[in-house]
Amino acid sequence: MTTQTEQPAALVPSYVQDAWWTPASGDGAALVLDANTGERLAAVSADGLDLGAMVHHARTVGQRELGALTLHERALRLKELAQYLNGRRDELYEISYKTGATKIDSMIDVDGGIGVLFTFSSKGRRELPNSNVIVDGAAEPLSRDGSFLGGHIYTRIPGVAAQINAFNFPVWGMLEKFAPAFVAGVPTIVKPATPTGYLTEAVVRLMVESGLLPAGSLQLISGSARTLLDVLDYRDLLSFTGSASTANSLKSHPNVIDGGVRFTAETDSLNAAILGPDAVEGTPEFDAFIKSVVTEMTVKAGQKCTAIRRTIVPAGLEQAVVDAIGARISQRVVVGDPRAEGVTMGALASLEQLRDVRGAVEAMLAAGGELAYGTLDAPVVRTAAGAEEVVDAGAFMSPLVLTWDDVENESVHSREAFGPVTSVIGYADLDDAVRLAAKGAGSLVATVCTNDPEAARALTVGIAGHHGRVHVLNRETARSSTGHGSPVPHLVHGGPGRAGGGEELGGIRSVKHHMQRTAVQGSPNMLTALTGVWHAGADRIVAGAEEFGAEASNTHPFRKSLAELRIGDAFASGLREVTLEDITAFAQETGDTFYAHTDAAAAEANPFFPGIVAHGYLLVSWAAGLFVEPAPGPVLANYGLENLRFITPVPAGDSIRVTLTAKQITPRVTDEYGEVRWDAVINNQDGEIVATYDVLTLVEKEDTTYADWAK
Ligand code: NDP
């Protein structure tokens, strides 16, 4: 909670240009209090902070230092950061209690944030190349002779990722945005919300202490940053989380409208949970639904952008749902200081927030809502000392359930009481449920709770266009679901319309969100040079069969370690003829006696085949035999094929050959080997393409297995 004071407590520092900074004076600083007790904690001010210098530092030093690392190296650094923070969670929980968060709330914030770092670390290393350029899709031939190609690449944006965050998740809120920016190689400036920013400061302090952050890669603004947009331009990105009104005012800043600052927002959201018509009392779905609604009302005292604000149930079931929610709250929810034994719901983040939520509820009641469960009076709460009393200085509130005679009432669908509050409304049929959910005008998430696949499909497809995420809950997922309210780093977090249109999370796509996609055109050699990925038509150094372009002096690429192997190193095999006996033997051996390989008349009647043809897998197996270099060497394993296509059928009497070309080399940062992707093409004796695919192998960085072979 914040109030103006003439003599502020200790100031929360900012981290600016790789050093800690506090304003020269605390005059006018906002005072931050313990949400549970009202005790003074700290003062917050960014008065005198040079935002322009921070942005310049990020664009120069931060960009340079992050750019010295590859995507994989940065992803690995995230894992090390996560491990460092993991060992210091208890310190963070202690601070988090002061924000009103219980242990479970704190785990969602702290452990959830650390989990995001781990996820982006592993996804970054598994799904991205170990370079600084990501190739997007296959190249397009743009000339008849193949000498001119076009394609797309992603490279990082050349500026800073600025974050303005909400008060409710001071740790996770930062890390969910920091992780993808860091992997992309874009420095971050984070500005947490004033009431809980002291917890963000504690995390940044640990991250700095870890020694793992490259210079300029993370800066922190503690205090107000009203002029941040003034110093950003098209090179930069601003991602905002908070109220729709602030988002709208930032979105209309000239540097967004005319200056091209990339702007995303995640704002208020009237999220829904829909109970399916089949999920009546006594079903596992009904119980799971009630549990989910109560969880969403009480975790973080309902101060979650994803919380269930509208509980949409079959008409006639409203009272049963209200009763069940009330019963569960009465049995399970203990409001109080999170440091007290047994407390399951803490205070709101500040007295201002409490005032706002009460005000919103009063407005909803005035608009026609009825209080069906709970009271607006200050609740009796459990204090840290174990007493049960009303604590006026704490921002405590009872969970509340509202009902509505008029389910169309705009207040239900547009007013967000950002606390432990939900409205229960009835729907007539599935179409009506979809229509009511859509009245939220764009939401982050909805739960669909049903055990009827048809209802699940109708509801999900019906509401998907209005939501960033749909969580389908039934008896099969009641225990295993990660929950309605928990965004996961693998999936999109954000939503259309009122939810702001943001997409902070979403796996690798959120890394790319910090990158520019650029079309590149040029020759196969140039595209290979730009991307580090071999493109068909580019130069090769071919070993193998001289009649197919090899030079006798070239070494088989399987004999080369990653230290020696180059993109474009290739092997061309000789021809091998396919006989009917080969096809029959393969059919018998494998049991694949599909008629195209065994029954001449039936095969001829097939529109694709001239008669009996070889199995595609026979050809791929033979190709392995044609390109193999069998002696022990740096190639450790073949771990799969990708993009396999059979193009021209091979009847008995035809011959095949294979060409294998090193297409992409990805050394692993943590291992003594890396991945090599080989472009494989099988041709017939006339040069027609029979099959194309990528062969995936693991290859040693240095050839230890057979070091003397090449000498
Ligand atoms: P605000 O929009 O007021 O603040 C969010 C962030 O924006 C804070 O860091 C705040 O900084 C900053 N900020 C506010 N105005 C400006 C500005 N003009 N220029 C730059 N930065 C600015 O939201 P609140 O935190 O006060 O919450 C209000 C409501 O927002 C809640 O009641 C709830 O409805 C909604 N909300 C939605 C969330 C979501 O995740 N979708 C999360 C939290 C809130 P400072 O604190 O220094 O003012």
PDB file of N, CA and C and ligand atoms in Angstrom, residues 164-168 191-195 223-227 240-247 249-250 266-269 304-305 353 356 416 418 444, ligand 1:
ATOM      1  N   ILE A 164       6.457  -3.140 -17.844  1.00  0.00           N
ATOM      2  CA  ILE A 164       5.768  -2.467 -16.736  1.00  0.00           C
ATOM      3  C   ILE A 164       4.811  -3.506 -16.171  1.00  0.00           C
ATOM      4  N   ASN A 165       4.983  -3.837 -14.899  1.00  0.00           N
ATOM      5  CA  ASN A 165       4.274  -4.995 -14.354  1.00  0.00           C
ATOM      6  C   ASN A 165       3.269  -4.632 -13.278  1.00  0.00           C
ATOM      7  N   ALA A 166       2.387  -5.602 -13.012  1.00  0.00           N
ATOM      8  CA  ALA A 166       1.319  -5.430 -12.018  1.00  0.00           C
ATOM      9  C   ALA A 166       1.828  -5.811 -10.627  1.00  0.00           C
ATOM     10  N   PHE A 167       1.023  -5.483  -9.639  1.00  0.00           N
ATOM     11  CA  PHE A 167       1.436  -5.719  -8.251  1.00  0.00           C
ATOM     12  C   PHE A 167       1.256  -7.165  -7.818  1.00  0.00           C
ATOM     13  N   ASN A 168       0.469  -7.939  -8.553  1.00  0.00           N
ATOM     14  CA  ASN A 168       0.015  -9.214  -7.984  1.00  0.00           C
ATOM     15  C   ASN A 168       1.040 -10.353  -8.086  1.00  0.00           C
ATOM     16  N   LYS A 191      10.060  -2.635 -14.649  1.00  0.00           N
ATOM     17  CA  LYS A 191       9.492  -1.665 -13.718  1.00  0.00           C
ATOM     18  C   LYS A 191       8.304  -2.344 -13.021  1.00  0.00           C
ATOM     19  N   PRO A 192       8.539  -2.872 -11.809  1.00  0.00           N
ATOM     20  CA  PRO A 192       7.442  -3.521 -11.094  1.00  0.00           C
ATOM     21  C   PRO A 192       6.490  -2.485 -10.502  1.00  0.00           C
ATOM     22  N   ALA A 193       5.307  -2.946 -10.098  1.00  0.00           N
ATOM     23  CA  ALA A 193       4.346  -2.038  -9.464  1.00  0.00           C
ATOM     24  C   ALA A 193       4.868  -1.635  -8.082  1.00  0.00           C
ATOM     25  N   THR A 194       4.602  -0.409  -7.733  1.00  0.00           N
ATOM     26  CA  THR A 194       5.159   0.152  -6.502  1.00  0.00           C
ATOM     27  C   THR A 194       4.819  -0.653  -5.235  1.00  0.00           C
ATOM     28  N   PRO A 195       3.559  -1.119  -5.045  1.00  0.00           N
ATOM     29  CA  PRO A 195       3.228  -1.719  -3.739  1.00  0.00           C
ATOM     30  C   PRO A 195       3.998  -2.994  -3.408  1.00  0.00           C
ATOM     31  N   GLY A 223      10.028   2.328  -8.476  1.00  0.00           N
ATOM     32  CA  GLY A 223       9.336   3.617  -8.427  1.00  0.00           C
ATOM     33  C   GLY A 223       8.625   3.895  -9.731  1.00  0.00           C
ATOM     34  N   SER A 224       8.111   5.086  -9.823  1.00  0.00           N
ATOM     35  CA  SER A 224       7.286   5.442 -10.967  1.00  0.00           C
ATOM     36  C   SER A 224       8.147   5.636 -12.224  1.00  0.00           C
ATOM     37  N   ALA A 225       7.590   5.267 -13.373  1.00  0.00           N
ATOM     38  CA  ALA A 225       8.333   5.435 -14.639  1.00  0.00           C
ATOM     39  C   ALA A 225       7.389   5.987 -15.696  1.00  0.00           C
ATOM     40  N   ARG A 226       6.780   7.090 -15.369  1.00  0.00           N
ATOM     41  CA  ARG A 226       5.746   7.653 -16.251  1.00  0.00           C
ATOM     42  C   ARG A 226       6.295   8.089 -17.606  1.00  0.00           C
ATOM     43  N   THR A 227       7.604   8.346 -17.676  1.00  0.00           N
ATOM     44  CA  THR A 227       8.165   8.857 -18.939  1.00  0.00           C
ATOM     45  C   THR A 227       8.973   7.806 -19.694  1.00  0.00           C
ATOM     46  N   PHE A 240       3.210  -4.551 -21.103  1.00  0.00           N
ATOM     47  CA  PHE A 240       2.539  -3.973 -19.939  1.00  0.00           C
ATOM     48  C   PHE A 240       1.579  -4.985 -19.337  1.00  0.00           C
ATOM     49  N   THR A 241       1.536  -5.051 -18.013  1.00  0.00           N
ATOM     50  CA  THR A 241       0.496  -5.814 -17.318  1.00  0.00           C
ATOM     51  C   THR A 241      -0.111  -4.910 -16.257  1.00  0.00           C
ATOM     52  N   GLY A 242      -1.420  -4.807 -16.255  1.00  0.00           N
ATOM     53  CA  GLY A 242      -2.082  -3.952 -15.265  1.00  0.00           C
ATOM     54  C   GLY A 242      -3.479  -3.611 -15.725  1.00  0.00           C
ATOM     55  N   SER A 243      -3.922  -2.413 -15.397  1.00  0.00           N
ATOM     56  CA  SER A 243      -5.317  -2.069 -15.693  1.00  0.00           C
ATOM     57  C   SER A 243      -5.480  -1.663 -17.157  1.00  0.00           C
ATOM     58  N   ALA A 244      -6.705  -1.856 -17.650  1.00  0.00           N
ATOM     59  CA  ALA A 244      -6.994  -1.509 -19.041  1.00  0.00           C
ATOM     60  C   ALA A 244      -6.819  -0.012 -19.264  1.00  0.00           C
ATOM     61  N   SER A 245      -7.146   0.786 -18.255  1.00  0.00           N
ATOM     62  CA  SER A 245      -7.059   2.229 -18.470  1.00  0.00           C
ATOM     63  C   SER A 245      -5.601   2.661 -18.645  1.00  0.00           C
ATOM     64  N   THR A 246      -4.689   2.101 -17.834  1.00  0.00           N
ATOM     65  CA  THR A 246      -3.271   2.453 -18.024  1.00  0.00           C
ATOM     66  C   THR A 246      -2.797   1.947 -19.390  1.00  0.00           C
ATOM     67  N   ALA A 247      -3.206   0.720 -19.730  1.00  0.00           N
ATOM     68  CA  ALA A 247      -2.802   0.160 -21.034  1.00  0.00           C
ATOM     69  C   ALA A 247      -3.246   1.084 -22.159  1.00  0.00           C
ATOM     70  N   SER A 249      -3.874   4.261 -22.057  1.00  0.00           N
ATOM     71  CA  SER A 249      -3.150   5.535 -22.132  1.00  0.00           C
ATOM     72  C   SER A 249      -1.739   5.311 -22.685  1.00  0.00           C
ATOM     73  N   LEU A 250      -1.109   4.200 -22.331  1.00  0.00           N
ATOM     74  CA  LEU A 250       0.236   3.937 -22.869  1.00  0.00           C
ATOM     75  C   LEU A 250       0.172   3.668 -24.375  1.00  0.00           C
ATOM     76  N   GLU A 266      -1.353  -6.951 -21.201  1.00  0.00           N
ATOM     77  CA  GLU A 266      -2.190  -7.981 -20.607  1.00  0.00           C
ATOM     78  C   GLU A 266      -2.958  -7.286 -19.501  1.00  0.00           C
ATOM     79  N   THR A 267      -4.270  -7.165 -19.670  1.00  0.00           N
ATOM     80  CA  THR A 267      -5.048  -6.303 -18.777  1.00  0.00           C
ATOM     81  C   THR A 267      -6.180  -7.074 -18.106  1.00  0.00           C
ATOM     82  N   ASP A 268      -7.191  -6.332 -17.676  1.00  0.00           N
ATOM     83  CA  ASP A 268      -8.302  -6.951 -16.952  1.00  0.00           C
ATOM     84  C   ASP A 268      -8.950  -8.031 -17.802  1.00  0.00           C
ATOM     85  N   SER A 269      -9.602  -8.948 -17.141  1.00  0.00           N
ATOM     86  CA  SER A 269     -10.222 -10.020 -17.905  1.00  0.00           C
ATOM     87  C   SER A 269     -11.341 -10.611 -17.061  1.00  0.00           C
ATOM     88  N   LYS A 304      -5.779 -12.261  -9.261  1.00  0.00           N
ATOM     89  CA  LYS A 304      -5.108 -12.913 -10.384  1.00  0.00           C
ATOM     90  C   LYS A 304      -5.826 -12.479 -11.641  1.00  0.00           C
ATOM     91  N   CYS A 305      -5.050 -12.139 -12.650  1.00  0.00           N
ATOM     92  CA  CYS A 305      -5.663 -11.724 -13.907  1.00  0.00           C
ATOM     93  C   CYS A 305      -6.472 -12.866 -14.503  1.00  0.00           C
ATOM     94  N   GLN A 353      -6.093  -1.294  -2.718  1.00  0.00           N
ATOM     95  CA  GLN A 353      -6.657  -2.392  -3.504  1.00  0.00           C
ATOM     96  C   GLN A 353      -7.950  -2.875  -2.847  1.00  0.00           C
ATOM     97  N   ASP A 356     -10.611  -0.472  -3.665  1.00  0.00           N
ATOM     98  CA  ASP A 356     -11.037  -0.632  -5.068  1.00  0.00           C
ATOM     99  C   ASP A 356     -11.972  -1.823  -5.221  1.00  0.00           C
ATOM    100  N   GLU A 416     -14.651  -5.689 -13.232  1.00  0.00           N
ATOM    101  CA  GLU A 416     -13.754  -6.662 -12.612  1.00  0.00           C
ATOM    102  C   GLU A 416     -13.469  -6.253 -11.172  1.00  0.00           C
ATOM    103  N   PHE A 418     -11.198  -7.025  -8.504  1.00  0.00           N
ATOM    104  CA  PHE A 418      -9.915  -7.740  -8.534  1.00  0.00           C
ATOM    105  C   PHE A 418      -9.573  -8.278  -7.139  1.00  0.00           C
ATOM    106  N   LEU A 444      -8.620 -13.877 -20.850  1.00  0.00           N
ATOM    107  CA  LEU A 444      -7.384 -14.656 -20.837  1.00  0.00           C
ATOM    108  C   LEU A 444      -7.659 -16.146 -20.890  1.00  0.00           C
TER     109      LEU A 444
HETATM  110  P1  NDP B   1      -2.134   0.060 -12.957  1.00  0.00           P
HETATM  111  O1  NDP B   1      -2.489  -0.066 -14.391  1.00  0.00           O
HETATM  112  O2  NDP B   1      -2.426   1.346 -12.294  1.00  0.00           O
HETATM  113  O3  NDP B   1      -0.607  -0.214 -12.722  1.00  0.00           O
HETATM  114  C1  NDP B   1       0.081  -1.279 -13.359  1.00  0.00           C
HETATM  115  C2  NDP B   1       1.521  -0.864 -13.591  1.00  0.00           C
HETATM  116  O4  NDP B   1       1.563   0.260 -14.452  1.00  0.00           O
HETATM  117  C3  NDP B   1       2.247  -0.454 -12.336  1.00  0.00           C
HETATM  118  O5  NDP B   1       3.582  -0.896 -12.428  1.00  0.00           O
HETATM  119  C4  NDP B   1       2.183   1.052 -12.390  1.00  0.00           C
HETATM  120  O6  NDP B   1       3.221   1.646 -11.697  1.00  0.00           O
HETATM  121  C5  NDP B   1       2.317   1.305 -13.857  1.00  0.00           C
HETATM  122  N1  NDP B   1       1.761   2.542 -14.352  1.00  0.00           N
HETATM  123  C6  NDP B   1       0.574   3.097 -14.034  1.00  0.00           C
HETATM  124  N2  NDP B   1       0.384   4.196 -14.764  1.00  0.00           N
HETATM  125  C7  NDP B   1       1.458   4.341 -15.574  1.00  0.00           C
HETATM  126  C8  NDP B   1       1.851   5.283 -16.558  1.00  0.00           C
HETATM  127  N3  NDP B   1       1.079   6.306 -16.863  1.00  0.00           N
HETATM  128  N4  NDP B   1       3.031   5.129 -17.169  1.00  0.00           N
HETATM  129  C9  NDP B   1       3.830   4.089 -16.872  1.00  0.00           C
HETATM  130  N5  NDP B   1       3.513   3.174 -15.938  1.00  0.00           N
HETATM  131  C10 NDP B   1       2.335   3.292 -15.305  1.00  0.00           C
HETATM  132  O7  NDP B   1      -2.825  -1.120 -12.252  1.00  0.00           O
HETATM  133  P2  NDP B   1      -2.886  -1.410 -10.698  1.00  0.00           P
HETATM  134  O8  NDP B   1      -1.701  -2.194 -10.337  1.00  0.00           O
HETATM  135  O9  NDP B   1      -3.134  -0.199  -9.891  1.00  0.00           O
HETATM  136  O10 NDP B   1      -4.151  -2.304 -10.673  1.00  0.00           O
HETATM  137  C11 NDP B   1      -5.377  -1.718 -11.010  1.00  0.00           C
HETATM  138  C12 NDP B   1      -6.268  -2.762 -11.638  1.00  0.00           C
HETATM  139  O11 NDP B   1      -5.629  -3.382 -12.754  1.00  0.00           O
HETATM  140  C13 NDP B   1      -6.603  -3.917 -10.748  1.00  0.00           C
HETATM  141  O12 NDP B   1      -7.575  -3.592  -9.828  1.00  0.00           O
HETATM  142  C14 NDP B   1      -7.027  -4.908 -11.764  1.00  0.00           C
HETATM  143  O13 NDP B   1      -8.325  -4.671 -12.190  1.00  0.00           O
HETATM  144  C15 NDP B   1      -6.086  -4.710 -12.904  1.00  0.00           C
HETATM  145  N6  NDP B   1      -4.961  -5.613 -12.887  1.00  0.00           N
HETATM  146  C16 NDP B   1      -4.840  -6.533 -13.851  1.00  0.00           C
HETATM  147  C17 NDP B   1      -3.813  -7.420 -13.793  1.00  0.00           C
HETATM  148  C18 NDP B   1      -3.571  -8.435 -14.835  1.00  0.00           C
HETATM  149  O14 NDP B   1      -2.660  -9.244 -14.657  1.00  0.00           O
HETATM  150  N7  NDP B   1      -4.280  -8.473 -15.913  1.00  0.00           N
HETATM  151  C19 NDP B   1      -2.850  -7.443 -12.725  1.00  0.00           C
HETATM  152  C20 NDP B   1      -3.040  -6.411 -11.770  1.00  0.00           C
HETATM  153  C21 NDP B   1      -4.045  -5.531 -11.887  1.00  0.00           C
HETATM  154  P3  NDP B   1       3.062   2.215 -10.226  1.00  0.00           P
HETATM  155  O15 NDP B   1       2.723   1.084  -9.345  1.00  0.00           O
HETATM  156  O16 NDP B   1       4.378   2.779  -9.926  1.00  0.00           O
HETATM  157  O17 NDP B   1       1.949   3.224 -10.320  1.00  0.00           O
END
